[in-house]
XYZ file of C-alpha atoms in Angstrom:
447
model
C 97.974 107.092 105.537
C 97.886 103.301 105.156
C 97.203 102.602 108.838
C 95.357 105.850 109.485
C 91.748 106.529 108.833
C 91.062 109.289 106.327
C 89.309 112.268 107.913
C 88.152 115.317 106.008
C 85.360 117.854 106.278
C 83.151 119.570 103.724
C 83.151 123.388 103.619
C 86.804 123.512 104.727
C 88.611 126.593 106.081
C 90.158 129.331 103.975
C 93.422 127.871 102.614
C 95.207 131.211 103.105
C 94.336 131.477 106.804
C 97.023 129.556 108.692
C 95.279 129.843 112.044
C 92.022 128.537 110.585
C 93.821 125.612 108.936
C 95.646 124.751 112.163
C 92.361 124.836 114.063
C 90.830 122.476 111.507
C 93.806 120.105 111.726
C 93.754 120.115 115.540
C 90.192 118.793 115.465
C 91.656 115.572 114.070
C 91.585 116.130 110.301
C 94.383 114.817 108.090
C 92.979 115.728 104.667
C 91.892 119.207 103.619
C 89.729 119.698 100.567
C 90.741 122.511 98.257
C 87.603 124.110 96.888
C 87.014 127.230 94.816
C 85.265 129.034 97.654
C 88.334 131.201 98.311
C 90.469 130.737 95.192
C 89.652 129.834 91.588
C 91.124 126.744 89.953
C 91.674 128.342 86.544
C 93.015 131.702 85.416
C 93.215 132.440 81.691
C 92.781 128.789 80.842
C 95.603 127.456 83.036
C 96.036 126.453 86.656
C 95.778 129.595 88.772
C 99.078 130.476 90.557
C 97.037 131.403 93.639
C 95.537 127.905 93.644
C 99.059 126.512 93.748
C 99.840 128.756 96.697
C 96.779 127.406 98.484
C 97.990 123.830 97.956
C 101.412 124.665 99.357
C 99.930 126.479 102.320
C 97.887 123.445 103.335
C 100.904 121.189 102.777
C 103.123 123.378 104.939
C 100.772 122.773 107.849
C 101.161 119.002 107.502
C 97.893 118.000 105.846
C 97.179 116.197 102.617
C 95.217 117.969 99.894
C 92.311 116.589 97.899
C 91.257 118.650 94.896
C 87.486 119.191 94.839
C 85.587 119.075 91.552
C 83.285 121.989 92.292
C 80.658 121.275 89.645
C 80.593 117.450 89.661
C 81.436 117.807 85.978
C 83.351 115.292 83.879
C 85.063 118.153 82.031
C 86.255 119.912 85.180
C 89.971 119.403 84.451
C 89.823 119.190 80.673
C 87.227 121.443 79.075
C 87.954 122.377 75.419
C 85.471 125.262 75.248
C 83.337 127.406 77.508
C 80.625 125.293 79.057
C 77.383 125.923 80.944
C 75.709 123.297 83.093
C 73.507 122.618 86.084
C 74.890 121.309 89.355
C 71.722 119.770 90.819
C 69.694 122.813 89.909
C 72.408 125.445 90.410
C 73.603 126.880 87.069
C 77.352 127.181 86.486
C 79.824 128.099 83.782
C 83.346 126.790 83.218
C 85.957 128.532 81.133
C 88.165 126.355 78.905
C 91.083 124.564 80.565
C 93.463 121.682 79.890
C 94.963 120.605 83.208
C 97.180 117.537 83.081
C 100.150 116.918 85.393
C 100.313 120.308 87.086
C 99.542 118.888 90.543
C 102.456 116.448 90.386
C 104.841 119.067 91.770
C 102.925 118.902 95.065
C 103.391 115.597 96.959
C 100.655 116.751 99.353
C 98.041 116.374 96.605
C 97.126 112.764 97.263
C 93.539 112.621 96.030
C 90.604 114.046 94.139
C 87.056 114.529 95.391
C 85.472 114.014 92.000
C 81.729 114.327 92.645
C 78.997 114.293 95.244
C 75.712 112.385 94.962
C 75.931 111.399 91.301
C 73.058 109.605 89.554
C 73.232 105.967 88.499
C 72.835 106.889 84.824
C 72.131 110.022 82.809
C 68.437 110.754 83.019
C 66.384 111.436 79.878
C 65.173 114.971 79.192
C 61.739 113.943 80.402
C 61.116 111.808 83.488
C 57.712 110.568 84.609
C 57.936 112.085 88.106
C 56.419 115.530 88.343
C 58.439 116.842 91.324
C 61.843 116.278 89.701
C 63.548 119.335 88.230
C 63.278 119.699 84.452
C 67.071 120.047 84.076
C 67.850 116.772 85.871
C 69.231 115.267 82.660
C 72.167 117.686 83.063
C 73.200 116.369 86.481
C 76.274 114.252 87.202
C 75.925 110.519 86.583
C 78.294 107.563 86.654
C 78.435 107.338 82.858
C 79.298 111.045 82.577
C 82.098 110.774 85.143
C 84.131 108.079 83.402
C 86.117 110.875 81.743
C 87.419 111.794 85.205
C 88.526 108.200 85.733
C 90.461 108.187 82.467
C 92.008 111.565 83.307
C 93.181 110.354 86.718
C 94.456 107.078 85.278
C 96.622 108.988 82.819
C 97.961 111.762 85.014
C 97.612 110.629 88.655
C 97.478 106.815 88.706
C 98.511 106.606 92.373
C 96.103 109.240 93.735
C 92.900 108.619 95.644
C 89.562 108.778 93.782
C 86.588 109.755 95.933
C 82.891 110.193 95.190
C 80.223 110.410 97.882
C 76.778 108.843 97.382
C 73.208 109.537 98.413
C 71.405 107.489 101.090
C 69.054 104.737 100.000
C 65.932 106.850 100.420
C 67.097 109.082 97.538
C 65.667 106.598 95.054
C 65.410 109.291 92.356
C 69.139 108.651 91.815
C 68.441 105.094 90.641
C 65.105 105.280 88.840
C 63.746 102.256 86.948
C 64.914 101.969 83.361
C 63.778 99.797 80.459
C 61.356 97.993 82.725
C 64.046 97.128 85.287
C 63.672 98.267 88.891
C 66.795 98.864 90.977
C 67.438 98.926 94.708
C 70.147 100.669 96.712
C 72.569 97.756 96.445
C 72.159 97.760 92.658
C 72.945 101.470 92.637
C 76.190 101.145 94.617
C 77.221 97.989 92.754
C 76.796 99.843 89.453
C 79.208 102.464 90.785
C 81.839 99.793 91.394
C 81.264 98.377 87.897
C 81.278 101.682 85.984
C 83.796 103.698 88.014
C 85.919 101.644 90.414
C 86.707 98.825 87.988
C 87.767 101.383 85.394
C 90.435 102.846 87.699
C 93.949 101.518 87.107
C 95.581 102.195 90.470
C 95.374 104.436 93.492
C 93.029 104.402 96.460
C 89.268 104.535 96.005
C 86.163 104.576 98.147
C 82.567 103.462 98.470
C 81.138 106.245 100.624
C 77.644 107.437 101.488
C 75.839 110.060 103.497
C 72.991 109.084 105.787
C 72.403 111.298 108.788
C 70.937 109.234 111.632
C 70.079 111.714 114.387
C 67.116 113.756 113.190
C 64.373 112.503 115.495
C 64.182 113.629 119.102
C 65.700 110.543 120.753
C 66.172 107.774 118.223
C 68.382 106.587 115.373
C 66.782 106.703 111.920
C 65.570 103.261 110.880
C 67.352 103.125 107.523
C 70.768 104.126 108.880
C 72.168 100.689 109.659
C 70.585 99.200 106.523
C 72.293 101.729 104.245
C 75.663 101.416 105.949
C 75.544 97.625 105.901
C 74.574 97.692 102.228
C 77.515 99.922 101.310
C 79.887 97.804 103.407
C 78.634 94.669 101.638
C 79.110 96.232 98.200
C 82.660 97.235 99.191
C 83.466 93.682 100.315
C 81.968 92.205 97.148
C 84.009 94.531 94.967
C 87.231 93.839 96.903
C 86.714 90.073 96.656
C 87.626 90.188 92.953
C 89.914 93.238 92.931
C 93.705 93.098 92.944
C 95.390 94.270 96.170
C 96.377 97.582 94.575
C 92.784 98.163 93.427
C 91.018 97.602 96.759
C 88.387 100.121 97.884
C 87.765 101.405 101.377
C 84.347 101.895 102.891
C 83.515 105.401 104.084
C 80.653 107.281 105.726
C 79.660 110.878 106.221
C 79.288 111.993 109.816
C 76.442 114.200 110.974
C 78.175 117.187 112.527
C 75.551 119.810 111.756
C 71.989 120.729 112.606
C 70.355 118.113 110.379
C 66.899 118.556 108.885
C 64.559 115.898 107.564
C 63.944 115.850 103.814
C 60.312 114.926 104.357
C 58.961 116.810 107.372
C 59.794 119.506 109.949
C 62.067 117.424 112.153
C 65.597 118.685 112.802
C 68.259 118.016 115.389
C 71.612 119.451 116.353
C 74.620 117.718 117.924
C 74.594 118.242 121.680
C 77.309 115.887 122.928
C 80.436 114.064 121.688
C 78.738 110.694 122.194
C 76.427 111.448 119.274
C 79.513 111.656 117.076
C 81.277 108.602 118.514
C 78.110 106.549 117.979
C 78.410 107.265 114.260
C 82.163 106.690 114.181
C 82.012 103.387 116.039
C 79.087 102.182 113.945
C 81.098 102.887 110.812
C 84.213 101.274 112.265
C 82.258 98.158 113.247
C 81.255 97.808 109.590
C 84.795 98.352 108.294
C 84.787 102.112 107.557
C 88.193 103.778 107.229
C 87.086 107.087 105.768
C 85.062 109.702 107.621
C 83.689 112.755 105.860
C 82.441 115.345 108.339
C 79.485 117.419 107.241
C 80.047 120.196 107.649
C 82.932 122.292 109.037
C 81.913 125.883 108.269
C 78.261 126.862 108.363
C 76.576 127.623 105.067
C 75.178 131.069 105.822
C 72.186 130.773 108.133
C 70.777 127.825 106.186
C 73.060 125.095 107.525
C 74.834 125.244 110.878
C 78.077 123.266 110.966
C 80.963 122.712 113.350
C 81.750 126.421 113.179
C 78.914 128.909 113.376
C 77.991 131.527 110.740
C 80.263 133.948 112.618
C 83.234 131.608 112.094
C 83.516 130.799 115.800
C 83.402 127.346 117.382
C 79.873 125.991 117.653
C 80.123 122.228 118.206
C 83.892 122.068 117.621
C 84.720 120.728 121.098
C 82.145 117.940 120.785
C 83.652 116.770 117.488
C 87.256 117.121 118.673
C 86.476 115.157 121.836
C 84.845 112.427 119.771
C 87.854 112.227 117.464
C 90.258 112.069 120.402
C 88.276 109.223 121.975
C 87.885 107.197 118.785
C 91.493 107.544 117.616
C 92.562 104.652 119.845
C 90.520 102.218 117.735
C 92.261 103.186 114.496
C 95.542 101.427 115.285
C 93.679 98.402 116.650
C 91.378 97.961 113.663
C 94.143 98.556 111.124
C 95.356 95.033 111.845
C 92.008 93.443 110.956
C 89.661 93.044 107.996
C 85.904 93.463 108.263
C 83.834 90.440 107.232
C 80.356 91.702 108.220
C 78.232 92.461 111.260
C 75.006 91.625 113.036
C 72.743 93.189 115.639
C 71.266 91.870 118.868
C 68.047 93.300 120.352
C 68.329 94.553 123.911
C 67.007 92.202 126.564
C 65.905 95.086 128.803
C 64.714 97.381 126.014
C 65.147 97.520 122.240
C 64.854 100.944 120.617
C 65.852 99.797 117.116
C 63.790 96.705 116.388
C 62.389 98.093 113.133
C 65.923 98.901 111.939
C 67.010 95.327 112.637
C 64.075 93.924 110.694
C 64.979 96.163 107.748
C 68.657 95.123 107.805
C 68.258 91.463 108.831
C 69.224 89.952 105.473
C 72.550 91.815 105.625
C 73.648 90.258 108.928
C 76.510 87.798 109.172
C 76.349 85.400 112.114
C 79.524 83.666 113.345
C 79.110 80.341 115.083
C 81.730 80.769 117.805
C 80.146 83.691 119.642
C 76.802 84.599 121.163
C 76.036 88.091 122.430
C 73.403 89.455 124.771
C 73.010 93.085 125.819
C 70.579 94.945 128.023
C 70.200 97.427 125.119
C 70.645 96.977 121.369
C 74.155 95.912 120.378
C 75.883 96.117 117.008
C 78.563 93.460 116.604
C 81.191 93.974 113.906
C 83.095 90.834 112.848
C 86.768 90.938 111.836
C 89.570 88.588 110.918
C 93.300 89.045 111.464
C 96.282 86.954 110.459
C 95.768 84.407 113.224
C 92.774 85.565 115.231
C 89.296 87.002 115.119
C 87.985 90.236 116.532
C 84.554 91.580 117.440
C 83.595 95.222 117.849
C 80.680 95.848 120.193
C 78.763 99.107 119.856
C 76.066 100.454 122.167
C 73.517 101.037 119.401
C 71.066 103.250 121.264
C 70.683 106.979 120.762
C 73.142 108.462 123.300
C 70.625 111.152 124.195
C 68.743 108.441 126.143
C 71.790 107.868 128.398
C 71.490 104.075 128.338
C 74.512 102.138 129.584
C 74.371 98.589 128.282
C 75.679 95.453 129.953
C 76.880 93.134 127.186
C 77.548 89.467 127.908
C 79.493 87.197 125.561
C 79.420 83.430 125.632
C 82.994 82.521 124.795
C 82.818 78.728 125.040
C 86.162 77.196 125.993
C 88.336 80.227 125.265
C 90.745 80.792 128.161
C 91.476 84.506 127.675
C 90.413 87.455 125.542
C 91.975 90.832 124.842
C 89.715 93.830 125.418
C 90.339 97.259 123.881
C 88.194 99.969 125.422
C 88.583 103.593 126.514
C 92.172 103.755 125.190
C 93.189 100.755 127.319
C 94.051 97.147 126.583
C 93.215 94.512 129.197
C 93.014 90.736 129.355
C 89.709 89.094 130.252
C 89.470 85.574 131.662
C 85.978 84.126 131.111
C 84.151 82.668 134.077
C 82.023 79.737 133.058
C 82.674 80.665 129.451
C 81.158 84.144 129.919
C 82.560 87.687 129.949
C 80.709 90.930 130.609
C 81.485 94.398 129.245
C 79.745 97.684 130.064
C 79.151 99.990 127.119
C 78.362 103.543 128.101
C 76.239 105.777 125.795
C 77.933 106.204 122.428
C 80.745 103.833 123.394
C 82.241 100.647 122.013
C 84.718 97.887 122.810
C 86.845 95.620 120.667
C 87.471 92.020 121.723
C 90.128 89.789 120.185
C 89.223 86.124 120.180
């Protein structure tokens, strides 16, 4: 997995349905979550034999298994007595269990999905915001989840530890406390301080969900700001972490009919380019983990890659996107992300407000200047002896805008271009090279 990007999807297939698992894998997934949707974790206080069979079934089909903490609860694996709680407003009960090294017999179990959208700290029983649920003090928070860190450190020190985070606009997850006001960067940095620094080995992530394609023909303004913030926090954490304790940056991909949290807007995926836009944006910022939301539909409330009837809905769009983007994985695995910047389109800029919002997060190298007819995201990378730049056509693909991107290369005699699964050599004319970026497409240039 070291040189492969991690790809998994929420609401995974039934682990006892080989055909369904194979279909999931063929879409490009290499990790399958094991949830309790089709099999319970615990039976009579111990690990359920059927759960073990589910692990082996996934492993036999060549995928890695991540165990999903279904209730975002710190006692999920070690609960001394029957417990009732609230999972973001949904009541649950857990029977006692004391799971330790039982998963060690399965080499395919390489990670744990420990929680989703945890709060920065445990909220008090009363908060001064009237629309928040009265049981919010029961929800998962970083301080409550440290028990999971200690459990993994003891029993699975080499396994991956994954938690996904809210987007920046979910400010209820990092409310002011003791007169101190926090921003989104504070929130993610606190996660690295409370959780990541407590881990004593194994892979780990800084991952967020922000779904960018909700409006009719534009990218949400806060999308690039949130992703750049999370990428920055990941770099800052890694700067002082030992090599074995490094984190990877991850993003959730919108592969469902997404609805706005604030109004009646909603939008479905209509083409593979809408998925590659998200993948290439993440890659340009250093992402190596993609969490697809969601694979199976959730009743008739949320329409995912498969429809409520279990048949393919937008499966071919997502598979096509994965097939196209796979070429960049091997290329980028040789380089380290150091930041990114954006350039407004000279013909038309559709994302000016987003650039203003994210401006203070830009890094600007001195050796390159970029101009594009439409907005361009430029990811900056370093290798052992050379530099690389990832160019992304950052315009909603639904607009069908092909962008002509020109780079001023100075005195460089030749560049390597990786695009559309091909590697070519470019020789600048007058210090300039030009690349065409089709809708939802990208290119990687080695300096």
